[in-house]
Tab-separated table of C-alpha atoms in Angstrom:
chain	number	residue	atom	x	y	z
A	220	MET	CA	28.342	-60.160	-123.091
A	221	MET	CA	27.117	-60.052	-119.508
A	222	ASN	CA	29.225	-61.325	-116.642
A	223	ASN	CA	28.015	-63.182	-113.559
A	224	ILE	CA	26.977	-60.189	-111.469
A	225	GLU	CA	25.022	-58.743	-114.384
A	226	ASN	CA	23.244	-62.034	-114.965
A	227	GLU	CA	22.442	-62.363	-111.253
A	228	ILE	CA	20.878	-58.915	-111.125
A	229	ARG	CA	18.987	-59.399	-114.366
A	230	THR	CA	17.539	-62.708	-113.156
A	231	MET	CA	16.623	-61.254	-109.751
A	232	VAL	CA	14.806	-58.295	-111.313
A	233	SER	CA	13.121	-60.541	-113.867
A	234	ILE	CA	11.675	-62.746	-111.121
A	235	ILE	CA	10.427	-59.833	-109.004
A	236	LEU	CA	8.887	-57.949	-111.917
A	237	GLU	CA	7.642	-61.136	-113.596
A	238	VAL	CA	9.164	-59.937	-116.854
A	239	PRO	CA	11.086	-62.300	-119.182
A	240	VAL	CA	14.836	-61.698	-119.018
A	241	GLU	CA	14.840	-61.025	-122.780
A	242	LYS	CA	12.785	-57.885	-122.166
A	243	LEU	CA	15.176	-56.621	-119.515
A	244	THR	CA	17.587	-54.786	-121.748
A	245	PRO	CA	20.027	-52.438	-119.969
A	246	ASP	CA	18.145	-49.265	-120.914
A	247	VAL	CA	14.490	-50.285	-120.566
A	248	ASP	CA	12.995	-47.843	-118.025
A	249	PHE	CA	11.677	-49.621	-114.914
A	250	PHE	CA	9.051	-46.985	-114.200
A	251	LYS	CA	7.905	-45.879	-117.665
A	252	ASP	CA	8.291	-49.107	-119.643
A	253	LEU	CA	7.721	-51.773	-116.982
A	254	ASN	CA	5.237	-49.916	-114.755
A	255	VAL	CA	7.315	-50.412	-111.636
A	256	ASP	CA	5.527	-48.833	-108.674
A	257	SER	CA	6.681	-48.207	-105.092
A	258	LEU	CA	5.830	-51.794	-104.083
A	259	LYS	CA	7.892	-53.377	-106.850
A	260	ALA	CA	10.700	-50.880	-106.280
A	261	ILE	CA	10.993	-51.730	-102.580
A	262	GLU	CA	10.944	-55.453	-103.398
A	263	ILE	CA	13.862	-55.005	-105.790
A	264	VAL	CA	15.754	-52.907	-103.246
A	265	ALA	CA	15.135	-55.399	-100.410
A	266	ALA	CA	16.229	-58.379	-102.544
A	267	PHE	CA	19.261	-56.446	-103.720
A	268	GLU	CA	20.242	-55.466	-100.146
A	269	LYS	CA	19.871	-59.048	-98.943
A	270	LYS	CA	21.916	-60.505	-101.769
A	271	TYR	CA	24.793	-58.033	-101.614
A	272	ARG	CA	24.558	-57.245	-97.883
A	273	ILE	CA	24.421	-53.527	-98.364
A	274	ILE	CA	21.979	-50.748	-97.488
A	275	VAL	CA	20.664	-48.664	-100.362
A	276	PRO	CA	20.002	-45.100	-99.162
A	277	GLU	CA	16.459	-43.963	-99.948
A	278	GLU	CA	17.708	-40.981	-101.951
A	279	ASP	CA	19.588	-43.297	-104.339
A	280	ILE	CA	16.501	-45.256	-105.354
A	281	PRO	CA	14.937	-42.747	-107.796
A	282	LYS	CA	18.292	-42.471	-109.587
A	283	ILE	CA	18.235	-46.147	-110.546
A	284	ARG	CA	15.835	-46.230	-113.457
A	285	ASN	CA	17.034	-49.172	-115.526
A	286	LEU	CA	19.030	-52.387	-115.407
A	287	GLY	CA	22.195	-50.727	-116.670
A	288	GLN	CA	22.097	-48.180	-113.857
A	289	LEU	CA	21.384	-50.903	-111.299
A	290	ILE	CA	24.363	-52.944	-112.519
A	291	GLU	CA	26.572	-49.852	-112.432
A	292	TYR	CA	25.334	-49.022	-108.920
A	293	THR	CA	26.093	-52.562	-107.765
A	294	LYS	CA	29.605	-52.442	-109.140
A	295	ASN	CA	30.222	-49.136	-107.358
A	296	VAL	CA	28.925	-50.203	-103.953
A	297	THR	CA	30.376	-53.699	-103.956
A	298	GLY	CA	33.757	-52.601	-105.271
B	1376	MET	CA	3.594	-42.519	-73.425
B	1377	ASP	CA	2.652	-46.150	-73.032
B	1378	TRP	CA	1.032	-47.925	-75.945
B	1379	ASN	CA	-2.496	-47.922	-74.594
B	1380	GLN	CA	-5.575	-48.214	-76.794
B	1381	GLU	CA	-5.696	-44.463	-77.251
B	1382	LYS	CA	-2.187	-44.354	-78.655
B	1383	ILE	CA	-2.769	-47.424	-80.838
B	1384	LYS	CA	-5.815	-45.658	-82.290
B	1385	SER	CA	-3.770	-42.520	-82.892
B	1386	VAL	CA	-1.639	-44.511	-85.355
B	1387	LEU	CA	-4.091	-47.029	-86.791
B	1388	PRO	CA	-7.156	-45.687	-88.572
B	1389	HIS	CA	-8.977	-48.957	-87.857
B	1390	ARG	CA	-11.758	-49.179	-85.311
B	1391	GLU	CA	-13.921	-51.928	-83.845
B	1392	PRO	CA	-14.770	-54.409	-85.151
B	1393	PHE	CA	-11.754	-54.139	-87.435
B	1394	LEU	CA	-9.077	-53.070	-84.971
B	1395	PHE	CA	-6.923	-56.149	-84.365
B	1396	ILE	CA	-4.296	-54.832	-81.964
B	1397	ASP	CA	-5.173	-54.754	-78.262
B	1398	GLU	CA	-1.763	-54.266	-76.659
B	1399	ILE	CA	1.884	-53.704	-77.432
B	1400	LEU	CA	4.132	-56.030	-75.431
B	1401	GLU	CA	7.561	-55.145	-76.699
B	1402	ILE	CA	9.343	-52.678	-78.928
B	1403	GLU	CA	12.949	-52.990	-80.082
B	1404	GLY	CA	13.794	-49.606	-81.515
B	1405	THR	CA	12.391	-49.469	-85.012
B	1406	GLN	CA	13.358	-53.058	-85.839
B	1407	LYS	CA	10.733	-55.125	-84.089
B	1408	ILE	CA	7.390	-54.892	-82.357
B	1409	VAL	CA	5.403	-57.536	-80.475
B	1410	ALA	CA	1.664	-56.943	-80.250
B	1411	VAL	CA	-1.347	-58.825	-78.916
B	1412	LYS	CA	-4.760	-59.549	-80.343
B	1413	LYS	CA	-7.093	-61.111	-77.784
B	1414	ILE	CA	-9.445	-63.344	-79.685
B	1415	LYS	CA	-12.817	-62.901	-78.027
B	1416	ASP	CA	-15.724	-65.344	-78.113
B	1417	SER	CA	-17.899	-62.450	-79.215
B	1418	GLU	CA	-16.011	-61.672	-82.440
B	1419	ASP	CA	-18.677	-61.197	-85.089
B	1420	TYR	CA	-16.931	-63.334	-87.702
B	1421	PHE	CA	-17.256	-66.470	-85.556
B	1422	LYS	CA	-20.959	-66.516	-86.393
B	1423	GLY	CA	-20.031	-67.694	-89.863
B	1424	HIS	CA	-16.459	-69.006	-89.576
B	1425	PHE	CA	-17.691	-71.565	-88.703
B	1426	PRO	CA	-21.063	-72.204	-87.031
B	1427	GLY	CA	-20.335	-74.462	-84.065
B	1428	ASN	CA	-16.636	-74.578	-84.936
B	1429	PRO	CA	-15.178	-71.083	-84.457
B	1430	ILE	CA	-11.731	-70.527	-85.996
B	1431	MET	CA	-10.103	-67.141	-86.628
B	1432	PRO	CA	-9.921	-66.630	-90.409
B	1433	GLY	CA	-6.380	-66.615	-91.788
B	1434	VAL	CA	-7.019	-63.364	-93.635
B	1435	LEU	CA	-7.781	-61.686	-90.310
B	1436	ILE	CA	-4.550	-63.019	-88.816
B	1437	ILE	CA	-2.824	-61.351	-91.790
B	1438	GLU	CA	-4.773	-58.169	-91.039
B	1439	ALA	CA	-3.544	-58.229	-87.431
B	1440	MET	CA	0.035	-58.728	-88.697
B	1441	ALA	CA	-0.416	-55.796	-91.075
B	1442	GLN	CA	-1.740	-53.542	-88.304
B	1443	ALA	CA	1.241	-54.427	-86.087
B	1444	SER	CA	3.504	-53.636	-89.043
B	1445	VAL	CA	1.881	-50.223	-89.504
B	1446	ILE	CA	2.639	-49.410	-85.861
B	1447	LEU	CA	6.263	-50.482	-86.394
B	1448	PHE	CA	6.405	-48.280	-89.491
B	1449	SER	CA	5.089	-45.350	-87.447
B	1450	LEU	CA	8.009	-45.766	-85.026
B	1451	ASP	CA	10.490	-45.711	-87.898
B	1452	ARG	CA	8.818	-42.870	-89.812
B	1453	PRO	CA	6.917	-40.753	-87.272
B	1454	HIS	CA	6.919	-37.752	-89.607
B	1455	ILE	CA	5.041	-39.798	-92.234
B	1456	ALA	CA	2.681	-41.475	-89.755
B	1457	ALA	CA	1.793	-38.098	-88.220
B	1458	LYS	CA	0.200	-37.115	-91.539
B	1459	GLN	CA	-2.144	-40.109	-91.216
B	1460	PRO	CA	-1.474	-41.606	-94.650
B	1461	ASP	CA	-3.417	-44.447	-96.220
B	1462	TYR	CA	-1.768	-47.851	-95.837
B	1463	TYR	CA	-2.432	-50.400	-98.588
B	1464	LEU	CA	-1.419	-54.005	-98.285
B	1465	GLY	CA	0.066	-54.853	-101.674
B	1466	LYS	CA	1.552	-58.314	-101.448
B	1467	VAL	CA	1.429	-61.153	-98.946
B	1468	LYS	CA	3.455	-64.332	-98.863
B	1469	ALA	CA	2.013	-66.381	-96.040
B	1470	GLU	CA	1.978	-69.791	-94.423
B	1471	PHE	CA	-0.776	-70.891	-92.064
B	1472	LEU	CA	0.457	-73.574	-89.705
B	1473	ALA	CA	-2.148	-73.966	-86.951
B	1474	PRO	CA	-5.637	-72.683	-86.084
B	1475	ALA	CA	-6.413	-69.864	-83.625
B	1476	TYR	CA	-9.552	-70.152	-81.512
B	1477	PRO	CA	-11.748	-67.928	-79.342
B	1478	GLY	CA	-10.003	-67.312	-76.023
B	1479	ASP	CA	-6.533	-67.472	-77.580
B	1480	GLN	CA	-4.119	-64.582	-77.376
B	1481	LEU	CA	-2.512	-64.006	-80.717
B	1482	ILE	CA	1.056	-62.761	-80.189
B	1483	ILE	CA	2.167	-60.947	-83.314
B	1484	GLU	CA	5.810	-60.181	-83.970
B	1485	SER	CA	6.638	-57.837	-86.818
B	1486	ASN	CA	10.211	-57.283	-87.982
B	1487	LYS	CA	11.383	-54.518	-90.295
B	1488	VAL	CA	12.874	-55.709	-93.586
B	1489	LYS	CA	12.894	-52.386	-95.440
B	1490	PHE	CA	11.046	-49.121	-94.893
B	1491	LEU	CA	10.815	-46.233	-97.324
B	1492	ASP	CA	8.555	-43.184	-97.143
B	1493	SER	CA	6.231	-44.712	-99.741
B	1494	ALA	CA	6.489	-48.463	-99.146
B	1495	ALA	CA	7.473	-51.014	-96.531
B	1496	ILE	CA	8.297	-54.693	-96.110
B	1497	THR	CA	8.008	-56.671	-92.870
B	1498	ASP	CA	8.505	-60.278	-91.825
B	1499	THR	CA	5.838	-61.281	-89.345
B	1500	VAL	CA	5.008	-64.253	-87.155
B	1501	ALA	CA	1.821	-64.924	-85.184
B	1502	LYS	CA	1.893	-67.316	-82.251
B	1503	VAL	CA	-0.517	-68.762	-79.695
B	1504	ASN	CA	1.235	-70.082	-76.569
B	1505	ASP	CA	4.589	-70.214	-78.382
B	1506	ARG	CA	3.086	-72.237	-81.197
B	1507	ILE	CA	3.429	-70.552	-84.575
B	1508	VAL	CA	0.035	-70.231	-86.237
B	1509	ALA	CA	1.129	-68.135	-89.216
B	1510	LYS	CA	4.124	-66.505	-90.866
B	1511	ALA	CA	3.964	-63.805	-93.485
B	1512	ASN	CA	6.090	-61.450	-95.505
B	1513	LEU	CA	4.089	-58.276	-96.093
B	1514	VAL	CA	4.670	-55.566	-98.676
B	1515	PHE	CA	2.573	-52.454	-98.270
B	1516	SER	CA	2.423	-48.991	-99.727
B	1517	ILE	CA	2.011	-45.729	-97.870
B	1518	GLN	CA	0.110	-43.042	-99.691
B	1519	GLN	CA	0.303	-39.595	-98.204
B	1520	LYS	CA	-2.814	-37.504	-98.557
């Protein structure tokens, strides 16, 4: 079962990618399965930075390929 | 080097009649730029937009905002801009609040939201005499050749 932070991230990504939340399973690949391009990726990063008041280093972005990794990343950087 | 027309043209690939930045008024590091587009009576698009009632098209105000944003990007990422990449406007969320007429000076402020090597987001505002004529959030991609 997802907690609040997981639900927040899932909803945020769902809105930006215009993908139903049901399709956003933790391991669905943003780039291969959801056709996320550089424009969508920067939108997710900018929304994420605004919400959690953090800066995501550019080199970290390619490492975040799915919702599960994004949730894990969030937990790490927000403590 | 001051931001004269020559330097503006060294960053922007646009040329007349599609170059919409005449001057740079202010630069705050890589966070903000303020640029000017002088709206001339002789602009070609006024022949049709609209006959006898010239108003600068909103899409061209967006274009001016995008060009100012490209210059801001070039300050943040000079190593990318030096390679003269292609800039593609991908997404625009805009509000148009007042008209801009021939003779007006469009003051365009572009603020960095997020810049990456391959994409960028800016928040922009265009004003005439301190009156906001348009606001826009721009998302654009940068494709290196």
